[in-house]
Amino acid sequence: MATPGENATPPVAIVCVGMAGSGKTTFMQRINAHLHSKEQPPYVINLDPAVLNVPFEPNIDIRDSVNYEEVMKQYGLGPNGGILTSLNLFATKVDQVVGLLEKRARPDAERPDRRPVDRIIVDTPGQIEAFVWSASGTILLESLASSFPTVVAYVVDTPRTASTSTFMSNMLYACSILYKTKLPMILVFNKTDVRDASFAREWMTDFDSFQDALRRDEESDALGGGVEGGGSGGSGYMGSLINSMSLVLEEFYSHLSMVAVSSRLGTGVDDFFEAVEDKRREFLRDYLPELERRRQERGEQKKRARDRELDRMMGGMSVSQEAAGTADAGSDVEVASDDDDEDSDSDDAAKEGLQERYQAAVGDNQDSILADASFAKYLHKQR
């Protein structure tokens, strides 16, 4: 996380996810244009390797690093496998990406007229599971969240959620993403120029209203009719399941912000950025301490694992040296065990001396992967 001395208000990273066809890329174009009109240009990242053209100018584009078609050809993959592999390859450069973002978040001494960025917006592949549930998606999200307040914007196709079953499906998916990423989330009901999202807000805040809609959908299904938005509420087991899920998700709704947006007309964008500011404060207040706690736990686990490995190696060396001393002594076996206390002291001294020489050789960077990997090699050279 940027220190207060460098930037009192670090830029917020907005990661846009959503089902294919939900209007996610058009939403990205709208919020990008909105910020440019306010003379607050964001830093834009495109993580969709399969898109041919994007209606905005990304500062970082995965297509500049990874050739999606070449990946499919070389590895013999289909479209989804190509996207997943492209993300995996790009994730190997995540440290460079975060380095660029941190640089743009600070004032530039060489260009004092260029203001630090206030917002980072990230477009993700339409195949949502390839990003959210993959190791590379987790790496990218956690790397962003470790340096900047990060908010997930889940874009919903409003006209397609008009039935209770599709609405509940979207809410369950949003719930799973919230608990997978452990980041603040905003539900963005898009395409409100086609269908008003007031029904969704009512269903999220009024349990009885959703139950009435569920009963209407069940009756429509029983009569063989359909409902606008595709699909119906179902009957029997499906109706019972949706009813139970609506009870469970009441607590989930209380942790979400919901905004209605038309990417085509630009309505609701100001409401979206107000929600982003609320979630930024929520991240710093609630999520950041949890991230720090998890990071500290990982550091302690790594240190304990390193200490166990060090003790194991030292024990192995002690046994080897004892065996070598016994062989040199010939029949005089008593030399190896003349005084147990002296042996213990000399082993401890040897261990401490070796640790000191090792620290001098690799430096003080305990988090260095190179330091971990080269330790056995260093021990071998000392023998």
Coordinates of C-alpha atoms in Angstrom, one line a residue:
M1 CA 0.0 0.0 0.0
A2 CA 1.3 3.4 -0.9
T3 CA 2.5 5.3 2.2
P4 CA 0.7 8.5 3.3
G5 CA 3.9 10.4 2.6
E6 CA 3.9 9.4 -1.1
N7 CA 0.2 9.8 -1.7
A8 CA -2.3 10.6 1.0
T9 CA -5.2 9.1 -1.1
P10 CA -3.9 6.1 -3.1
P11 CA -5.8 5.5 -6.4
V12 CA -8.7 3.1 -6.2
A13 CA -8.6 0.1 -8.6
I14 CA -12.0 -0.8 -10.2
V15 CA -12.0 -4.3 -11.6
C16 CA -15.0 -4.8 -13.9
V17 CA -16.3 -8.4 -14.2
G18 CA -19.6 -9.7 -15.6
M19 CA -21.2 -12.4 -17.7
A20 CA -20.6 -12.4 -21.5
G21 CA -23.0 -9.9 -23.1
S22 CA -23.6 -7.9 -20.0
G23 CA -22.2 -4.7 -21.6
K24 CA -19.0 -4.7 -19.5
T25 CA -16.7 -3.3 -22.2
T26 CA -19.2 -0.6 -23.1
F27 CA -19.5 0.2 -19.4
M28 CA -15.7 0.5 -19.3
Q29 CA -15.8 2.9 -22.3
R30 CA -18.5 5.0 -20.6
I31 CA -16.7 5.4 -17.2
N32 CA -13.4 6.1 -19.0
A33 CA -15.1 8.9 -21.1
H34 CA -16.8 10.3 -18.0
L35 CA -13.5 10.6 -16.1
H36 CA -11.8 12.2 -19.2
S37 CA -14.6 14.7 -19.4
K38 CA -13.9 15.6 -15.7
E39 CA -10.2 16.0 -16.6
Q40 CA -9.4 13.1 -14.3
P41 CA -8.1 10.5 -16.8
P42 CA -7.8 7.0 -15.3
Y43 CA -5.1 4.4 -15.8
V44 CA -6.8 1.7 -18.0
I45 CA -5.8 -2.0 -18.1
N46 CA -7.3 -4.5 -20.6
L47 CA -7.0 -8.1 -19.5
D48 CA -9.1 -9.6 -22.3
P49 CA -6.6 -11.3 -24.8
A50 CA -9.3 -12.4 -27.2
V51 CA -10.9 -9.1 -28.0
L52 CA -10.3 -7.7 -31.5
N53 CA -10.9 -4.0 -30.7
V54 CA -11.7 -2.1 -27.5
P55 CA -13.6 1.2 -27.6
F56 CA -11.0 2.9 -25.3
E57 CA -7.2 3.4 -25.2
P58 CA -5.7 1.1 -22.6
N59 CA -2.4 2.1 -20.9
I60 CA -1.6 -1.6 -20.3
D61 CA -2.9 -4.2 -22.8
I62 CA -2.5 -7.9 -22.4
R63 CA -2.5 -8.2 -26.2
D64 CA 0.8 -6.3 -26.3
S65 CA 2.4 -9.1 -24.2
V66 CA 0.6 -12.2 -25.3
N67 CA -0.6 -13.3 -28.7
Y68 CA -3.9 -15.1 -28.1
E69 CA -4.1 -16.9 -31.4
E70 CA -0.5 -18.0 -31.2
V71 CA -1.1 -19.4 -27.7
M72 CA -4.1 -21.5 -29.0
K73 CA -2.0 -22.7 -32.0
Q74 CA 1.2 -23.6 -30.0
Y75 CA -0.6 -25.3 -27.1
G76 CA -3.4 -26.9 -29.1
L77 CA -6.1 -25.1 -27.1
G78 CA -9.7 -24.0 -27.6
P79 CA -11.0 -20.4 -27.0
N80 CA -11.4 -20.7 -23.3
G81 CA -8.1 -22.6 -22.8
G82 CA -6.4 -19.9 -24.8
I83 CA -7.8 -17.1 -22.6
L84 CA -6.8 -19.0 -19.5
T85 CA -3.3 -19.7 -20.7
S86 CA -2.8 -16.1 -21.9
L87 CA -3.8 -14.8 -18.4
N88 CA -1.4 -17.3 -16.8
L89 CA 1.5 -16.0 -19.0
F90 CA 0.5 -12.4 -18.3
A91 CA 0.4 -13.1 -14.6
T92 CA 4.2 -13.7 -14.7
K93 CA 4.6 -10.0 -15.3
V94 CA 2.3 -8.8 -12.5
D95 CA 5.3 -7.3 -10.6
Q96 CA 6.0 -5.1 -13.6
V97 CA 2.4 -4.1 -13.9
V98 CA 2.1 -3.1 -10.2
G99 CA 5.4 -1.3 -10.5
L100 CA 4.1 0.9 -13.3
L101 CA 0.9 1.6 -11.4
E102 CA 2.8 2.6 -8.2
K103 CA 5.0 4.9 -10.3
R104 CA 1.9 6.6 -11.8
A105 CA 0.3 6.9 -8.4
R106 CA 3.2 9.1 -7.2
P107 CA 4.0 12.7 -8.4
D108 CA 6.7 12.7 -11.1
A109 CA 9.6 15.0 -10.3
E110 CA 10.6 15.1 -14.0
R111 CA 7.1 16.0 -15.1
P112 CA 5.5 18.1 -12.3
D113 CA 2.6 19.1 -14.5
R114 CA 1.4 15.5 -14.8
R115 CA -1.0 14.7 -11.9
P116 CA -0.9 11.2 -10.3
V117 CA -3.8 9.0 -11.3
D118 CA -6.8 8.8 -9.1
R119 CA -8.4 5.7 -10.5
I120 CA -7.3 2.5 -12.2
I121 CA -10.0 0.7 -14.2
V122 CA -9.5 -2.9 -15.3
D123 CA -11.5 -4.8 -18.0
T124 CA -11.6 -8.6 -17.7
P125 CA -12.5 -11.4 -20.2
G126 CA -16.2 -12.0 -20.8
Q127 CA -15.6 -15.7 -19.8
I128 CA -15.9 -14.6 -16.2
E129 CA -14.8 -18.0 -14.7
A130 CA -11.5 -17.9 -16.6
F131 CA -10.6 -14.8 -14.6
V132 CA -12.3 -15.1 -11.3
W133 CA -11.7 -18.8 -10.6
S134 CA -8.2 -19.1 -12.1
A135 CA -4.9 -18.9 -10.3
S136 CA -3.8 -16.1 -12.6
G137 CA -6.9 -14.1 -11.8
T138 CA -6.3 -14.5 -8.0
I139 CA -2.7 -13.4 -8.4
L140 CA -3.7 -10.3 -10.4
L141 CA -6.4 -9.3 -7.9
E142 CA -4.3 -10.0 -4.8
S143 CA -1.4 -8.0 -6.3
L144 CA -3.7 -5.0 -7.0
A145 CA -5.3 -5.2 -3.5
S146 CA -1.9 -5.4 -1.8
S147 CA -0.9 -2.0 -3.3
F148 CA -4.2 -0.1 -3.8
P149 CA -7.8 0.0 -2.5
T150 CA -9.5 -2.4 -4.9
V151 CA -13.2 -2.7 -5.7
V152 CA -15.0 -5.3 -7.8
A153 CA -17.8 -3.9 -10.1
Y154 CA -20.1 -6.8 -11.1
V155 CA -21.9 -5.8 -14.2
V156 CA -25.4 -7.3 -14.6
D157 CA -27.5 -7.4 -17.8
T158 CA -30.7 -5.9 -16.4
P159 CA -33.2 -7.0 -19.1
R160 CA -32.0 -10.6 -18.7
T161 CA -32.6 -10.6 -15.0
A162 CA -36.3 -9.7 -15.1
S163 CA -37.3 -13.2 -14.0
T164 CA -36.8 -14.4 -10.4
S165 CA -34.7 -17.4 -11.5
T166 CA -32.2 -15.5 -13.6
F167 CA -32.0 -12.8 -11.0
M168 CA -31.2 -15.3 -8.3
S169 CA -28.6 -17.0 -10.5
N170 CA -26.9 -13.6 -10.9
M171 CA -27.0 -12.9 -7.2
L172 CA -25.6 -16.3 -6.3
Y173 CA -22.7 -15.8 -8.8
A174 CA -22.1 -12.3 -7.3
C175 CA -22.1 -13.9 -3.8
S176 CA -19.5 -16.5 -4.8
I177 CA -17.3 -13.8 -6.4
L178 CA -17.5 -11.7 -3.2
Y179 CA -16.4 -14.5 -1.0
K180 CA -13.8 -15.7 -3.4
T181 CA -12.1 -12.4 -3.9
K182 CA -12.8 -11.0 -0.4
L183 CA -13.0 -7.5 -1.9
P184 CA -15.7 -4.8 -1.7
M185 CA -18.3 -5.2 -4.5
I186 CA -20.7 -3.0 -6.4
L187 CA -23.6 -4.5 -8.3
V188 CA -23.9 -2.5 -11.6
F189 CA -27.3 -3.0 -13.2
N190 CA -26.5 -2.1 -16.8
K191 CA -28.7 -1.3 -19.8
T192 CA -31.3 0.6 -17.8
D193 CA -32.3 2.4 -21.1
V194 CA -33.8 -1.0 -22.1
R195 CA -35.3 -2.0 -18.8
D196 CA -35.5 0.0 -15.6
A197 CA -33.7 -1.6 -12.6
S198 CA -36.1 -0.5 -9.9
F199 CA -37.5 -4.1 -9.7
A200 CA -34.0 -5.4 -8.8
R201 CA -33.6 -2.8 -6.0
E202 CA -37.0 -3.7 -4.7
W203 CA -36.3 -7.4 -4.7
M204 CA -33.0 -6.8 -2.9
T205 CA -34.5 -4.7 -0.1
D206 CA -38.0 -6.1 0.2
F207 CA -38.3 -9.9 0.8
D208 CA -42.1 -9.9 0.4
S209 CA -41.8 -8.2 -3.0
F210 CA -39.5 -10.9 -4.3
Q211 CA -41.8 -13.6 -2.9
D212 CA -44.8 -12.0 -4.8
A213 CA -42.7 -12.0 -8.0
L214 CA -41.7 -15.6 -7.4
R215 CA -45.4 -16.7 -7.1
R216 CA -46.3 -14.8 -10.3
D217 CA -43.5 -16.6 -12.2
E218 CA -44.6 -20.0 -10.8
E219 CA -48.2 -19.3 -11.9
S220 CA -47.0 -18.2 -15.3
D221 CA -44.9 -21.4 -15.6
A222 CA -47.9 -23.5 -14.6
L223 CA -50.0 -21.9 -17.4
G224 CA -47.2 -22.5 -19.9
G225 CA -46.4 -18.8 -20.4
G226 CA -43.1 -17.2 -20.4
V227 CA -41.8 -14.0 -18.8
E228 CA -39.8 -11.2 -20.3
G229 CA -36.1 -11.7 -19.7
G230 CA -36.0 -15.4 -20.6
G231 CA -36.9 -18.3 -18.3
S232 CA -39.4 -18.3 -15.5
G233 CA -39.4 -18.7 -11.7
G234 CA -40.0 -22.4 -12.1
S235 CA -42.2 -24.6 -9.9
G236 CA -41.8 -27.4 -7.4
Y237 CA -38.2 -28.0 -6.4
M238 CA -36.9 -24.9 -8.3
G239 CA -39.4 -22.6 -6.7
S240 CA -38.5 -24.0 -3.3
L241 CA -34.8 -23.6 -3.9
I242 CA -35.2 -19.9 -5.1
N243 CA -37.3 -19.2 -2.1
S244 CA -34.7 -20.6 0.3
M245 CA -31.9 -18.8 -1.5
S246 CA -33.7 -15.5 -1.2
L247 CA -33.8 -15.9 2.6
V248 CA -30.1 -16.8 2.7
L249 CA -29.0 -13.8 0.6
E250 CA -30.7 -11.1 2.7
E251 CA -27.4 -10.8 4.7
F252 CA -25.4 -10.8 1.5
Y253 CA -27.4 -7.8 0.1
S254 CA -26.5 -5.8 3.2
H255 CA -22.8 -5.8 2.2
L256 CA -23.4 -4.6 -1.4
S257 CA -23.9 -1.3 -3.1
M258 CA -26.3 -1.4 -6.1
V259 CA -26.4 1.2 -8.9
A260 CA -28.4 1.4 -12.0
V261 CA -26.5 2.5 -15.1
S262 CA -27.0 3.0 -18.8
S263 CA -23.7 2.6 -20.6
R264 CA -25.3 3.9 -23.8
L265 CA -26.8 7.1 -22.4
G266 CA -24.4 7.6 -19.5
T267 CA -27.1 7.8 -16.8
G268 CA -26.1 6.6 -13.3
V269 CA -22.3 7.0 -13.8
D270 CA -22.1 9.7 -11.1
D271 CA -23.9 7.3 -8.7
F272 CA -21.4 4.6 -9.6
F273 CA -18.4 6.7 -8.7
E274 CA -20.1 7.8 -5.4
A275 CA -20.4 4.1 -4.6
V276 CA -16.8 3.5 -5.5
E277 CA -15.7 6.2 -3.0
D278 CA -17.8 4.5 -0.3
K279 CA -16.2 1.1 -1.1
R280 CA -12.7 2.7 -1.1
R281 CA -13.3 3.9 2.5
E282 CA -14.8 0.4 3.3
F283 CA -11.7 -1.2 1.9
L284 CA -9.3 0.9 4.0
R285 CA -11.5 0.5 7.1
D286 CA -12.5 -3.2 7.0
Y287 CA -10.6 -5.1 4.3
L288 CA -7.1 -3.7 4.6
P289 CA -6.6 -4.8 8.2
E290 CA -7.7 -8.3 7.1
L291 CA -5.3 -8.3 4.2
E292 CA -2.4 -7.2 6.5
R293 CA -3.3 -10.0 9.0
R294 CA -3.3 -12.6 6.2
R295 CA 0.0 -11.3 4.9
Q296 CA 1.6 -11.4 8.3
E297 CA 0.3 -15.0 8.8
R298 CA 1.9 -16.0 5.5
G299 CA 5.2 -14.3 6.5
E300 CA 5.2 -16.2 9.8
Q301 CA 4.4 -19.5 8.1
K302 CA 7.3 -18.9 5.6
K303 CA 9.7 -18.1 8.5
R304 CA 8.7 -21.2 10.4
A305 CA 9.1 -23.3 7.3
R306 CA 12.6 -21.8 6.7
D307 CA 13.6 -22.4 10.3
R308 CA 12.5 -26.0 10.1
E309 CA 14.4 -26.5 6.9
L310 CA 17.5 -24.9 8.4
D311 CA 17.3 -27.1 11.5
R312 CA 16.9 -30.2 9.3
M313 CA 19.9 -29.2 7.2
M314 CA 22.0 -28.4 10.2
G315 CA 21.1 -31.8 11.8
G316 CA 22.1 -33.6 8.6
M317 CA 25.4 -31.8 8.5
S318 CA 26.1 -32.6 12.2
V319 CA 25.5 -36.3 11.6
S320 CA 27.8 -36.3 8.5
Q321 CA 30.6 -34.5 10.4
E322 CA 30.2 -37.0 13.3
A323 CA 30.4 -39.9 10.9
A324 CA 33.5 -38.4 9.3
G325 CA 35.2 -37.9 12.7
T326 CA 34.5 -41.4 13.7
A327 CA 36.1 -42.8 10.6
D328 CA 39.2 -40.7 11.0
A329 CA 39.6 -41.8 14.7
G330 CA 39.9 -45.4 13.6
S331 CA 39.3 -47.7 16.6
D332 CA 39.3 -44.8 19.1
V333 CA 35.5 -44.5 19.2
E334 CA 35.4 -42.6 22.5
V335 CA 36.7 -39.4 20.8
A336 CA 33.3 -38.7 19.2
S337 CA 31.5 -38.7 22.5
D338 CA 34.0 -37.6 25.1
D339 CA 31.8 -34.8 26.4
D340 CA 28.2 -34.4 25.3
D341 CA 27.9 -30.9 26.6
E342 CA 31.0 -29.8 24.7
D343 CA 29.7 -31.4 21.5
S344 CA 26.4 -29.6 21.9
D345 CA 28.1 -26.3 22.4
S346 CA 30.4 -26.8 19.5
D347 CA 27.4 -27.7 17.2
D348 CA 25.5 -24.6 18.3
A349 CA 28.6 -22.5 17.6
A350 CA 29.1 -24.1 14.2
K351 CA 25.4 -23.5 13.4
E352 CA 25.6 -19.8 14.4
G353 CA 28.9 -19.3 12.6
L354 CA 27.4 -20.9 9.4
Q355 CA 24.3 -18.7 9.7
E356 CA 26.4 -15.6 10.0
R357 CA 28.5 -16.4 7.0
Y358 CA 25.3 -17.3 5.1
Q359 CA 23.7 -13.9 6.0
A360 CA 26.9 -12.1 4.9
A361 CA 26.8 -14.0 1.6
V362 CA 23.1 -13.4 0.6
G363 CA 22.4 -10.2 2.5
D364 CA 19.5 -9.3 4.8
N365 CA 16.6 -9.9 2.3
Q366 CA 14.8 -12.7 4.1
D367 CA 11.9 -12.6 1.6
S368 CA 14.2 -13.3 -1.4
I369 CA 13.3 -16.4 -3.3
L370 CA 16.9 -16.6 -4.4
A371 CA 18.0 -16.7 -0.8
D372 CA 15.8 -19.7 -0.1
A373 CA 16.7 -21.5 -3.3
S374 CA 20.5 -21.1 -3.0
F375 CA 20.8 -22.1 0.7
A376 CA 21.5 -25.8 0.0
K377 CA 24.0 -24.9 -2.7
Y378 CA 25.8 -22.6 -0.2
L379 CA 25.9 -25.3 2.4
H380 CA 27.4 -27.7 -0.1
K381 CA 30.2 -25.2 -1.0
Q382 CA 31.1 -24.8 2.7
R383 CA 31.8 -28.6 3.2

